[in-house]
Amino acid sequence: MPADEPNPTAARATPLAPLPDHQDVKTPWWQELWRRHAHVTTPLRERGLVCDIEFGVSAYIVRVTLPDDSCLIISPPQEPPSERRPGDPEGWIATREDPDDATVFEVVYDSVPSADPGTTPRPEARHGGSAGPLMEAIDHRLAQLGLLPAPAQPAPPAQCIPGAPERDTASVYGDALRELTDRLNAVDSPADAAALLQQILDPTNGLLAQLGEFFEAAGEKAREAEEDDGFDLSYDLADAAAEVRQLGEGLHGAEDRMRALTPLTPAPRAPFSPARAPSLPPASPTAPPTSRRPR
């Protein structure tokens, strides 16, 4: 976490909006839910938006407070409920609502696969539970409405999750990749693993492709110094970019090979609820208010 003294690395990182202000933030079950949704909440907090985790109709949701007092509700399927683990649904539904004005309601994003074979799926259904397209759709709509706030100021140390490992905001990208690894460890089929592998190996937008672009851009920045060591560093970074791209080329087809593997038959798993999941103790008696169901 940011120290009391100025930290040059943290100063360059994107500041995050503060955590919600309620007692559940100190509980292990809420902290675990927050960790599982970090790939959704962290990008939103980078945009200065305060997020919270609540229980909706049948599953946990992310509630995002907007500057005009409306809110975004980002949830997995609620009816019928999703049987996947919190933070890793088969698709996301994002709606904008206003608890004081029933006329304010719109579906911003819906990537939940249609269960009705006669229904034409929405275009975003192909993205499933991927958070990247969800964030792009939210960015686009909030920018249209003028509801993207200025970046938030860094949260003080008191806003840290109690008991969580201390990390400054400079680790946000490492945290996002760590979350992707956690999701990979939790999947039950090669097809789900292949979908996550695509996030790394996609030749245009995957992590390796973008990491190559990053090293190349860093090399150009080093060259701007017009010093001997700057030129040497630029060559080293250019070599790193080439090696990363070669790694992606060497793994070409790995996604399809993963998808073609025979899935194991998992044991039946009941829908997630804090009462049944030992890793998440039951919520406190003062449970958060029930959200209006996404339509």
PDB file of C-alpha atoms in Angstrom:
ATOM      1  CA  MET A   1       0.000   0.000   0.000  1.00  0.00           C
ATOM      2  CA  PRO A   2       1.136   3.624  -0.433  1.00  0.00           C
ATOM      3  CA  ALA A   3       3.429   4.666   2.360  1.00  0.00           C
ATOM      4  CA  ASP A   4       3.154   7.875   4.326  1.00  0.00           C
ATOM      5  CA  GLU A   5       6.257   9.170   2.559  1.00  0.00           C
ATOM      6  CA  PRO A   6       6.041   9.980  -1.166  1.00  0.00           C
ATOM      7  CA  ASN A   7       6.762   6.963  -3.334  1.00  0.00           C
ATOM      8  CA  PRO A   8       7.904   7.818  -6.887  1.00  0.00           C
ATOM      9  CA  THR A   9       6.645   4.499  -8.263  1.00  0.00           C
ATOM     10  CA  ALA A  10       3.238   4.839  -6.658  1.00  0.00           C
ATOM     11  CA  ALA A  11       3.020   8.449  -7.790  1.00  0.00           C
ATOM     12  CA  ARG A  12       3.133   7.291 -11.418  1.00  0.00           C
ATOM     13  CA  ALA A  13       0.445   4.641 -10.869  1.00  0.00           C
ATOM     14  CA  THR A  14      -3.212   5.230 -11.589  1.00  0.00           C
ATOM     15  CA  PRO A  15      -4.920   6.301  -8.332  1.00  0.00           C
ATOM     16  CA  LEU A  16      -7.909   4.244  -7.250  1.00  0.00           C
ATOM     17  CA  ALA A  17     -11.277   5.353  -5.904  1.00  0.00           C
ATOM     18  CA  PRO A  18     -11.704   4.504  -2.202  1.00  0.00           C
ATOM     19  CA  LEU A  19     -13.290   1.342  -0.876  1.00  0.00           C
ATOM     20  CA  PRO A  20     -16.947   1.490   0.209  1.00  0.00           C
ATOM     21  CA  ASP A  21     -17.608   2.798   3.706  1.00  0.00           C
ATOM     22  CA  HIS A  22     -19.295   0.019   5.681  1.00  0.00           C
ATOM     23  CA  GLN A  23     -18.319  -2.575   8.286  1.00  0.00           C
ATOM     24  CA  ASP A  24     -18.500  -5.561   5.917  1.00  0.00           C
ATOM     25  CA  VAL A  25     -15.254  -4.333   4.336  1.00  0.00           C
ATOM     26  CA  LYS A  26     -13.475  -5.703   7.419  1.00  0.00           C
ATOM     27  CA  THR A  27     -14.970  -9.200   7.155  1.00  0.00           C
ATOM     28  CA  PRO A  28     -13.177 -12.163   5.530  1.00  0.00           C
ATOM     29  CA  TRP A  29     -16.178 -13.141   3.379  1.00  0.00           C
ATOM     30  CA  TRP A  30     -16.436  -9.648   1.843  1.00  0.00           C
ATOM     31  CA  GLN A  31     -12.674  -9.446   1.286  1.00  0.00           C
ATOM     32  CA  GLU A  32     -12.742 -12.788  -0.550  1.00  0.00           C
ATOM     33  CA  LEU A  33     -15.617 -11.614  -2.756  1.00  0.00           C
ATOM     34  CA  TRP A  34     -13.724  -8.381  -3.463  1.00  0.00           C
ATOM     35  CA  ARG A  35     -10.629 -10.351  -4.490  1.00  0.00           C
ATOM     36  CA  ARG A  36     -12.675 -12.519  -6.852  1.00  0.00           C
ATOM     37  CA  HIS A  37     -14.144  -9.421  -8.544  1.00  0.00           C
ATOM     38  CA  ALA A  38     -10.888  -7.412  -8.709  1.00  0.00           C
ATOM     39  CA  HIS A  39     -10.692  -7.756 -12.513  1.00  0.00           C
ATOM     40  CA  VAL A  40     -13.984  -5.795 -12.667  1.00  0.00           C
ATOM     41  CA  THR A  41     -13.671  -3.402  -9.718  1.00  0.00           C
ATOM     42  CA  THR A  42     -10.045  -2.322 -10.275  1.00  0.00           C
ATOM     43  CA  PRO A  43     -10.595  -0.846 -13.786  1.00  0.00           C
ATOM     44  CA  LEU A  44     -13.696   0.944 -12.518  1.00  0.00           C
ATOM     45  CA  ARG A  45     -11.835   2.351  -9.511  1.00  0.00           C
ATOM     46  CA  GLU A  46      -9.087   3.526 -11.874  1.00  0.00           C
ATOM     47  CA  ARG A  47     -11.812   5.610 -13.515  1.00  0.00           C
ATOM     48  CA  GLY A  48     -12.663   7.207 -10.152  1.00  0.00           C
ATOM     49  CA  LEU A  49     -15.825   5.147  -9.579  1.00  0.00           C
ATOM     50  CA  VAL A  50     -16.646   3.742  -6.138  1.00  0.00           C
ATOM     51  CA  CYS A  51     -17.673   0.064  -6.247  1.00  0.00           C
ATOM     52  CA  ASP A  52     -19.264  -2.311  -3.762  1.00  0.00           C
ATOM     53  CA  ILE A  53     -20.116  -6.032  -3.658  1.00  0.00           C
ATOM     54  CA  GLU A  54     -23.697  -6.928  -2.701  1.00  0.00           C
ATOM     55  CA  PHE A  55     -26.033  -9.881  -2.955  1.00  0.00           C
ATOM     56  CA  GLY A  56     -28.606  -9.434  -5.722  1.00  0.00           C
ATOM     57  CA  VAL A  57     -31.528 -11.723  -6.546  1.00  0.00           C
ATOM     58  CA  SER A  58     -29.584 -14.994  -6.538  1.00  0.00           C
ATOM     59  CA  ALA A  59     -25.892 -14.097  -6.891  1.00  0.00           C
ATOM     60  CA  TYR A  60     -23.370 -11.440  -5.906  1.00  0.00           C
ATOM     61  CA  ILE A  61     -23.269  -8.234  -7.931  1.00  0.00           C
ATOM     62  CA  VAL A  62     -20.983  -5.206  -8.312  1.00  0.00           C
ATOM     63  CA  ARG A  63     -22.736  -1.910  -7.589  1.00  0.00           C
ATOM     64  CA  VAL A  64     -21.022   1.189  -9.017  1.00  0.00           C
ATOM     65  CA  THR A  65     -21.988   4.682  -7.836  1.00  0.00           C
ATOM     66  CA  LEU A  66     -22.168   7.231 -10.679  1.00  0.00           C
ATOM     67  CA  PRO A  67     -21.755  11.032 -10.393  1.00  0.00           C
ATOM     68  CA  ASP A  68     -25.457  11.714 -11.148  1.00  0.00           C
ATOM     69  CA  ASP A  69     -26.569   9.465  -8.208  1.00  0.00           C
ATOM     70  CA  SER A  70     -27.619   6.686 -10.554  1.00  0.00           C
ATOM     71  CA  CYS A  71     -25.699   3.419 -10.414  1.00  0.00           C
ATOM     72  CA  LEU A  72     -24.389   0.580 -12.521  1.00  0.00           C
ATOM     73  CA  ILE A  73     -25.348  -2.960 -11.555  1.00  0.00           C
ATOM     74  CA  ILE A  74     -22.895  -5.517 -12.967  1.00  0.00           C
ATOM     75  CA  SER A  75     -24.026  -9.060 -12.356  1.00  0.00           C
ATOM     76  CA  PRO A  76     -23.937 -12.663 -13.528  1.00  0.00           C
ATOM     77  CA  PRO A  77     -27.236 -14.264 -14.609  1.00  0.00           C
ATOM     78  CA  GLN A  78     -29.757 -14.030 -11.761  1.00  0.00           C
ATOM     79  CA  GLU A  79     -32.810 -15.948 -13.043  1.00  0.00           C
ATOM     80  CA  PRO A  80     -32.017 -18.739 -13.489  1.00  0.00           C
ATOM     81  CA  PRO A  81     -29.012 -18.276 -11.204  1.00  0.00           C
ATOM     82  CA  SER A  82     -25.492 -18.902 -12.415  1.00  0.00           C
ATOM     83  CA  GLU A  83     -23.841 -22.026 -11.029  1.00  0.00           C
ATOM     84  CA  ARG A  84     -20.355 -20.656 -11.639  1.00  0.00           C
ATOM     85  CA  ARG A  85     -18.186 -19.172  -8.935  1.00  0.00           C
ATOM     86  CA  PRO A  86     -18.452 -15.475  -7.996  1.00  0.00           C
ATOM     87  CA  GLY A  87     -16.440 -13.282 -10.347  1.00  0.00           C
ATOM     88  CA  ASP A  88     -16.247 -15.932 -13.094  1.00  0.00           C
ATOM     89  CA  PRO A  89     -19.722 -16.058 -14.714  1.00  0.00           C
ATOM     90  CA  GLU A  90     -20.687 -17.340 -18.138  1.00  0.00           C
ATOM     91  CA  GLY A  91     -21.555 -13.749 -19.010  1.00  0.00           C
ATOM     92  CA  TRP A  92     -22.087 -10.264 -17.538  1.00  0.00           C
ATOM     93  CA  ILE A  93     -25.187  -8.063 -17.466  1.00  0.00           C
ATOM     94  CA  ALA A  94     -24.574  -4.351 -16.824  1.00  0.00           C
ATOM     95  CA  THR A  95     -27.542  -2.050 -16.289  1.00  0.00           C
ATOM     96  CA  ARG A  96     -27.772   1.608 -15.348  1.00  0.00           C
ATOM     97  CA  GLU A  97     -30.489   2.323 -12.797  1.00  0.00           C
ATOM     98  CA  ASP A  98     -31.677   5.035 -10.424  1.00  0.00           C
ATOM     99  CA  PRO A  99     -33.255   3.909  -7.137  1.00  0.00           C
ATOM    100  CA  ASP A 100     -35.218   7.184  -6.957  1.00  0.00           C
ATOM    101  CA  ASP A 101     -36.323   7.351 -10.600  1.00  0.00           C
ATOM    102  CA  ALA A 102     -37.863   4.243 -12.169  1.00  0.00           C
ATOM    103  CA  THR A 103     -37.696   5.824 -15.634  1.00  0.00           C
ATOM    104  CA  VAL A 104     -33.893   5.565 -15.565  1.00  0.00           C
ATOM    105  CA  PHE A 105     -33.124   2.027 -16.674  1.00  0.00           C
ATOM    106  CA  GLU A 106     -31.011   0.776 -19.539  1.00  0.00           C
ATOM    107  CA  VAL A 107     -29.036  -2.313 -20.428  1.00  0.00           C
ATOM    108  CA  VAL A 108     -25.473  -1.159 -21.086  1.00  0.00           C
ATOM    109  CA  TYR A 109     -24.020  -4.611 -21.765  1.00  0.00           C
ATOM    110  CA  ASP A 110     -25.275  -8.202 -21.856  1.00  0.00           C
ATOM    111  CA  SER A 111     -22.940 -11.075 -22.735  1.00  0.00           C
ATOM    112  CA  VAL A 112     -24.986 -13.837 -21.087  1.00  0.00           C
ATOM    113  CA  PRO A 113     -25.552 -16.689 -23.567  1.00  0.00           C
ATOM    114  CA  SER A 114     -29.179 -17.105 -24.545  1.00  0.00           C
ATOM    115  CA  ALA A 115     -30.872 -20.246 -23.187  1.00  0.00           C
ATOM    116  CA  ASP A 116     -33.629 -19.965 -25.813  1.00  0.00           C
ATOM    117  CA  PRO A 117     -32.534 -21.548 -29.119  1.00  0.00           C
ATOM    118  CA  GLY A 118     -35.049 -19.384 -30.965  1.00  0.00           C
ATOM    119  CA  THR A 119     -33.547 -16.121 -29.703  1.00  0.00           C
ATOM    120  CA  THR A 120     -30.810 -14.298 -31.594  1.00  0.00           C
ATOM    121  CA  PRO A 121     -27.987 -13.705 -29.080  1.00  0.00           C
ATOM    122  CA  ARG A 122     -26.674 -10.201 -28.525  1.00  0.00           C
ATOM    123  CA  PRO A 123     -23.375  -9.512 -30.337  1.00  0.00           C
ATOM    124  CA  GLU A 124     -21.466  -9.263 -27.059  1.00  0.00           C
ATOM    125  CA  ALA A 125     -22.523 -12.796 -26.077  1.00  0.00           C
ATOM    126  CA  ARG A 126     -19.412 -14.078 -27.861  1.00  0.00           C
ATOM    127  CA  HIS A 127     -17.298 -12.429 -25.136  1.00  0.00           C
ATOM    128  CA  GLY A 128     -18.880 -14.465 -22.318  1.00  0.00           C
ATOM    129  CA  GLY A 129     -17.369 -13.636 -18.941  1.00  0.00           C
ATOM    130  CA  SER A 130     -14.444 -11.593 -20.295  1.00  0.00           C
ATOM    131  CA  ALA A 131     -14.095  -8.296 -18.428  1.00  0.00           C
ATOM    132  CA  GLY A 132     -12.323  -6.346 -21.206  1.00  0.00           C
ATOM    133  CA  PRO A 133     -15.298  -5.893 -23.565  1.00  0.00           C
ATOM    134  CA  LEU A 134     -17.508  -5.172 -20.535  1.00  0.00           C
ATOM    135  CA  MET A 135     -15.237  -2.270 -19.539  1.00  0.00           C
ATOM    136  CA  GLU A 136     -15.143  -0.959 -23.109  1.00  0.00           C
ATOM    137  CA  ALA A 137     -18.945  -0.868 -23.287  1.00  0.00           C
ATOM    138  CA  ILE A 138     -19.189   0.853 -19.892  1.00  0.00           C
ATOM    139  CA  ASP A 139     -16.540   3.412 -20.878  1.00  0.00           C
ATOM    140  CA  HIS A 140     -18.347   4.174 -24.139  1.00  0.00           C
ATOM    141  CA  ARG A 141     -21.774   4.667 -22.539  1.00  0.00           C
ATOM    142  CA  LEU A 142     -20.586   6.676 -19.536  1.00  0.00           C
ATOM    143  CA  ALA A 143     -18.533   8.922 -21.827  1.00  0.00           C
ATOM    144  CA  GLN A 144     -21.688   9.548 -23.897  1.00  0.00           C
ATOM    145  CA  LEU A 145     -23.565  10.504 -20.731  1.00  0.00           C
ATOM    146  CA  GLY A 146     -20.708  12.618 -19.351  1.00  0.00           C
ATOM    147  CA  LEU A 147     -20.520  10.390 -16.257  1.00  0.00           C
ATOM    148  CA  LEU A 148     -16.835   9.451 -16.280  1.00  0.00           C
ATOM    149  CA  PRO A 149     -15.392  11.366 -13.314  1.00  0.00           C
ATOM    150  CA  ALA A 150     -11.886  12.719 -13.065  1.00  0.00           C
ATOM    151  CA  PRO A 151      -9.355  10.225 -11.661  1.00  0.00           C
ATOM    152  CA  ALA A 152      -9.700   9.801  -7.925  1.00  0.00           C
ATOM    153  CA  GLN A 153      -7.056  10.812  -5.417  1.00  0.00           C
ATOM    154  CA  PRO A 154      -5.047   7.955  -3.895  1.00  0.00           C
ATOM    155  CA  ALA A 155      -6.839   6.241  -1.040  1.00  0.00           C
ATOM    156  CA  PRO A 156      -5.255   6.799   2.403  1.00  0.00           C
ATOM    157  CA  PRO A 157      -3.860   3.797   4.289  1.00  0.00           C
ATOM    158  CA  ALA A 158      -7.101   3.507   6.290  1.00  0.00           C
ATOM    159  CA  GLN A 159      -8.885   2.514   3.059  1.00  0.00           C
ATOM    160  CA  CYS A 160      -6.816  -0.678   2.697  1.00  0.00           C
ATOM    161  CA  ILE A 161      -8.624  -3.963   3.130  1.00  0.00           C
ATOM    162  CA  PRO A 162      -7.734  -5.111   6.662  1.00  0.00           C
ATOM    163  CA  GLY A 163      -5.662  -8.255   6.619  1.00  0.00           C
ATOM    164  CA  ALA A 164      -4.947  -8.045   2.877  1.00  0.00           C
ATOM    165  CA  PRO A 165      -1.324  -8.229   1.638  1.00  0.00           C
ATOM    166  CA  GLU A 166       0.223  -4.784   1.431  1.00  0.00           C
ATOM    167  CA  ARG A 167       0.706  -3.692  -2.182  1.00  0.00           C
ATOM    168  CA  ASP A 168       0.878  -0.234  -3.674  1.00  0.00           C
ATOM    169  CA  THR A 169      -1.230   0.733  -6.675  1.00  0.00           C
ATOM    170  CA  ALA A 170       1.746   0.087  -8.963  1.00  0.00           C
ATOM    171  CA  SER A 171       0.912  -3.637  -8.763  1.00  0.00           C
ATOM    172  CA  VAL A 172      -2.516  -3.252 -10.356  1.00  0.00           C
ATOM    173  CA  TYR A 173      -1.502  -4.944 -13.617  1.00  0.00           C
ATOM    174  CA  GLY A 174       0.208  -7.764 -11.777  1.00  0.00           C
ATOM    175  CA  ASP A 175      -2.930  -8.131  -9.664  1.00  0.00           C
ATOM    176  CA  ALA A 176      -5.057  -8.344 -12.818  1.00  0.00           C
ATOM    177  CA  LEU A 177      -2.857 -11.134 -14.196  1.00  0.00           C
ATOM    178  CA  ARG A 178      -2.892 -12.874 -10.814  1.00  0.00           C
ATOM    179  CA  GLU A 179      -6.688 -12.744 -10.911  1.00  0.00           C
ATOM    180  CA  LEU A 180      -6.657 -14.286 -14.394  1.00  0.00           C
ATOM    181  CA  THR A 181      -4.448 -17.086 -13.047  1.00  0.00           C
ATOM    182  CA  ASP A 182      -6.886 -17.635 -10.162  1.00  0.00           C
ATOM    183  CA  ARG A 183      -9.727 -17.907 -12.647  1.00  0.00           C
ATOM    184  CA  LEU A 184      -7.743 -20.405 -14.710  1.00  0.00           C
ATOM    185  CA  ASN A 185      -7.105 -22.532 -11.629  1.00  0.00           C
ATOM    186  CA  ALA A 186     -10.843 -22.531 -10.884  1.00  0.00           C
ATOM    187  CA  VAL A 187     -12.226 -23.551 -14.301  1.00  0.00           C
ATOM    188  CA  ASP A 188     -13.743 -26.986 -14.757  1.00  0.00           C
ATOM    189  CA  SER A 189     -13.246 -27.632 -18.473  1.00  0.00           C
ATOM    190  CA  PRO A 190     -10.596 -27.257 -21.181  1.00  0.00           C
ATOM    191  CA  ALA A 191     -12.992 -25.002 -23.108  1.00  0.00           C
ATOM    192  CA  ASP A 192     -13.091 -22.519 -20.230  1.00  0.00           C
ATOM    193  CA  ALA A 193      -9.304 -22.751 -19.891  1.00  0.00           C
ATOM    194  CA  ALA A 194      -8.939 -22.073 -23.636  1.00  0.00           C
ATOM    195  CA  ALA A 195     -11.084 -18.935 -23.334  1.00  0.00           C
ATOM    196  CA  LEU A 196      -8.711 -17.596 -20.679  1.00  0.00           C
ATOM    197  CA  LEU A 197      -5.670 -18.694 -22.662  1.00  0.00           C
ATOM    198  CA  GLN A 198      -6.955 -16.522 -25.496  1.00  0.00           C
ATOM    199  CA  GLN A 199      -6.505 -13.476 -23.250  1.00  0.00           C
ATOM    200  CA  ILE A 200      -2.767 -14.180 -23.302  1.00  0.00           C
ATOM    201  CA  LEU A 201      -2.235 -15.549 -26.812  1.00  0.00           C
ATOM    202  CA  ASP A 202      -4.577 -13.543 -29.040  1.00  0.00           C
ATOM    203  CA  PRO A 203      -2.193 -12.317 -31.779  1.00  0.00           C
ATOM    204  CA  THR A 204      -3.662  -8.807 -31.818  1.00  0.00           C
ATOM    205  CA  ASN A 205      -5.064  -7.983 -28.393  1.00  0.00           C
ATOM    206  CA  GLY A 206      -3.567 -10.692 -26.188  1.00  0.00           C
ATOM    207  CA  LEU A 207      -1.211 -10.004 -23.322  1.00  0.00           C
ATOM    208  CA  LEU A 208       1.889 -11.242 -25.177  1.00  0.00           C
ATOM    209  CA  ALA A 209       1.121  -9.098 -28.230  1.00  0.00           C
ATOM    210  CA  GLN A 210       0.596  -6.024 -26.087  1.00  0.00           C
ATOM    211  CA  LEU A 211       3.669  -6.811 -23.984  1.00  0.00           C
ATOM    212  CA  GLY A 212       5.734  -6.824 -27.160  1.00  0.00           C
ATOM    213  CA  GLU A 213       4.295  -3.406 -28.056  1.00  0.00           C
ATOM    214  CA  PHE A 214       5.101  -2.205 -24.537  1.00  0.00           C
ATOM    215  CA  PHE A 215       8.763  -3.253 -24.711  1.00  0.00           C
ATOM    216  CA  GLU A 216       9.090  -1.714 -28.158  1.00  0.00           C
ATOM    217  CA  ALA A 217       7.616   1.590 -26.941  1.00  0.00           C
ATOM    218  CA  ALA A 218       9.905   1.507 -23.894  1.00  0.00           C
ATOM    219  CA  GLY A 219      12.885   1.033 -26.229  1.00  0.00           C
ATOM    220  CA  GLU A 220      11.877   4.091 -28.239  1.00  0.00           C
ATOM    221  CA  LYS A 221      11.536   6.080 -25.016  1.00  0.00           C
ATOM    222  CA  ALA A 222      15.048   5.021 -23.934  1.00  0.00           C
ATOM    223  CA  ARG A 223      16.438   6.067 -27.327  1.00  0.00           C
ATOM    224  CA  GLU A 224      15.015   9.586 -26.860  1.00  0.00           C
ATOM    225  CA  ALA A 225      17.627  10.208 -24.159  1.00  0.00           C
ATOM    226  CA  GLU A 226      20.352  10.269 -26.855  1.00  0.00           C
ATOM    227  CA  GLU A 227      22.887   8.770 -24.462  1.00  0.00           C
ATOM    228  CA  ASP A 228      25.037   5.701 -24.991  1.00  0.00           C
ATOM    229  CA  ASP A 229      23.258   3.733 -22.296  1.00  0.00           C
ATOM    230  CA  GLY A 230      19.910   4.844 -23.689  1.00  0.00           C
ATOM    231  CA  PHE A 231      20.787   3.318 -27.053  1.00  0.00           C
ATOM    232  CA  ASP A 232      22.056   0.130 -25.399  1.00  0.00           C
ATOM    233  CA  LEU A 233      18.876  -0.126 -23.334  1.00  0.00           C
ATOM    234  CA  SER A 234      16.726   0.419 -26.420  1.00  0.00           C
ATOM    235  CA  TYR A 235      18.409  -2.549 -28.120  1.00  0.00           C
ATOM    236  CA  ASP A 236      17.853  -4.742 -25.043  1.00  0.00           C
ATOM    237  CA  LEU A 237      14.176  -3.786 -24.942  1.00  0.00           C
ATOM    238  CA  ALA A 238      13.795  -4.382 -28.673  1.00  0.00           C
ATOM    239  CA  ASP A 239      15.271  -7.862 -28.171  1.00  0.00           C
ATOM    240  CA  ALA A 240      12.772  -8.465 -25.353  1.00  0.00           C
ATOM    241  CA  ALA A 241       9.904  -7.404 -27.632  1.00  0.00           C
ATOM    242  CA  ALA A 242      11.085  -9.853 -30.295  1.00  0.00           C
ATOM    243  CA  GLU A 243      11.409 -12.697 -27.780  1.00  0.00           C
ATOM    244  CA  VAL A 244       7.900 -12.094 -26.431  1.00  0.00           C
ATOM    245  CA  ARG A 245       6.467 -12.125 -29.944  1.00  0.00           C
ATOM    246  CA  GLN A 246       8.375 -15.320 -30.763  1.00  0.00           C
ATOM    247  CA  LEU A 247       6.909 -16.879 -27.634  1.00  0.00           C
ATOM    248  CA  GLY A 248       3.406 -16.045 -28.871  1.00  0.00           C
ATOM    249  CA  GLU A 249       4.198 -17.472 -32.301  1.00  0.00           C
ATOM    250  CA  GLY A 250       5.559 -20.644 -30.730  1.00  0.00           C
ATOM    251  CA  LEU A 251       2.297 -21.124 -28.850  1.00  0.00           C
ATOM    252  CA  HIS A 252       0.159 -20.560 -31.934  1.00  0.00           C
ATOM    253  CA  GLY A 253      -2.651 -23.087 -31.837  1.00  0.00           C
ATOM    254  CA  ALA A 254      -2.331 -23.762 -28.084  1.00  0.00           C
ATOM    255  CA  GLU A 255      -5.815 -22.346 -27.504  1.00  0.00           C
ATOM    256  CA  ASP A 256      -7.388 -24.739 -30.034  1.00  0.00           C
ATOM    257  CA  ARG A 257      -5.380 -27.665 -28.666  1.00  0.00           C
ATOM    258  CA  MET A 258      -6.563 -26.877 -25.145  1.00  0.00           C
ATOM    259  CA  ARG A 259     -10.183 -26.648 -26.301  1.00  0.00           C
ATOM    260  CA  ALA A 260      -9.927 -30.044 -28.031  1.00  0.00           C
ATOM    261  CA  LEU A 261      -8.876 -31.852 -24.839  1.00  0.00           C
ATOM    262  CA  THR A 262     -11.391 -34.192 -23.219  1.00  0.00           C
ATOM    263  CA  PRO A 263     -12.987 -32.512 -20.187  1.00  0.00           C
ATOM    264  CA  LEU A 264     -13.149 -34.283 -16.874  1.00  0.00           C
ATOM    265  CA  THR A 265     -16.607 -34.901 -15.453  1.00  0.00           C
ATOM    266  CA  PRO A 266     -16.788 -32.646 -12.392  1.00  0.00           C
ATOM    267  CA  ALA A 267     -18.638 -33.607  -9.254  1.00  0.00           C
ATOM    268  CA  PRO A 268     -22.045 -31.877  -8.893  1.00  0.00           C
ATOM    269  CA  ARG A 269     -21.596 -28.471  -7.339  1.00  0.00           C
ATOM    270  CA  ALA A 270     -24.337 -26.554  -5.625  1.00  0.00           C
ATOM    271  CA  PRO A 271     -24.848 -22.866  -6.475  1.00  0.00           C
ATOM    272  CA  PHE A 272     -22.545 -20.665  -4.459  1.00  0.00           C
ATOM    273  CA  SER A 273     -23.798 -19.133  -1.247  1.00  0.00           C
ATOM    274  CA  PRO A 274     -21.870 -17.967   1.823  1.00  0.00           C
ATOM    275  CA  ALA A 275     -23.838 -20.396   4.000  1.00  0.00           C
ATOM    276  CA  ARG A 276     -22.565 -23.385   2.031  1.00  0.00           C
ATOM    277  CA  ALA A 277     -19.071 -22.266   1.099  1.00  0.00           C
ATOM    278  CA  PRO A 278     -16.611 -22.701   3.988  1.00  0.00           C
ATOM    279  CA  SER A 279     -14.208 -20.200   2.408  1.00  0.00           C
ATOM    280  CA  LEU A 280     -16.785 -17.423   2.702  1.00  0.00           C
ATOM    281  CA  PRO A 281     -18.464 -17.167   6.126  1.00  0.00           C
ATOM    282  CA  PRO A 282     -22.105 -15.976   6.214  1.00  0.00           C
ATOM    283  CA  ALA A 283     -22.707 -12.273   5.880  1.00  0.00           C
ATOM    284  CA  SER A 284     -23.370 -10.141   8.903  1.00  0.00           C
ATOM    285  CA  PRO A 285     -27.006  -9.869  10.121  1.00  0.00           C
ATOM    286  CA  THR A 286     -27.234  -6.439   8.525  1.00  0.00           C
ATOM    287  CA  ALA A 287     -27.215  -7.740   4.971  1.00  0.00           C
ATOM    288  CA  PRO A 288     -26.971  -5.180   2.141  1.00  0.00           C
ATOM    289  CA  PRO A 289     -30.245  -4.210   0.426  1.00  0.00           C
ATOM    290  CA  THR A 290     -31.406  -6.433  -2.409  1.00  0.00           C
ATOM    291  CA  SER A 291     -30.731  -5.032  -5.837  1.00  0.00           C
ATOM    292  CA  ARG A 292     -33.406  -4.620  -8.484  1.00  0.00           C
ATOM    293  CA  ARG A 293     -33.127  -7.516 -10.933  1.00  0.00           C
ATOM    294  CA  PRO A 294     -31.480  -6.749 -14.295  1.00  0.00           C
ATOM    295  CA  ARG A 295     -34.024  -6.999 -17.093  1.00  0.00           C
TER     296      ARG A 295
END
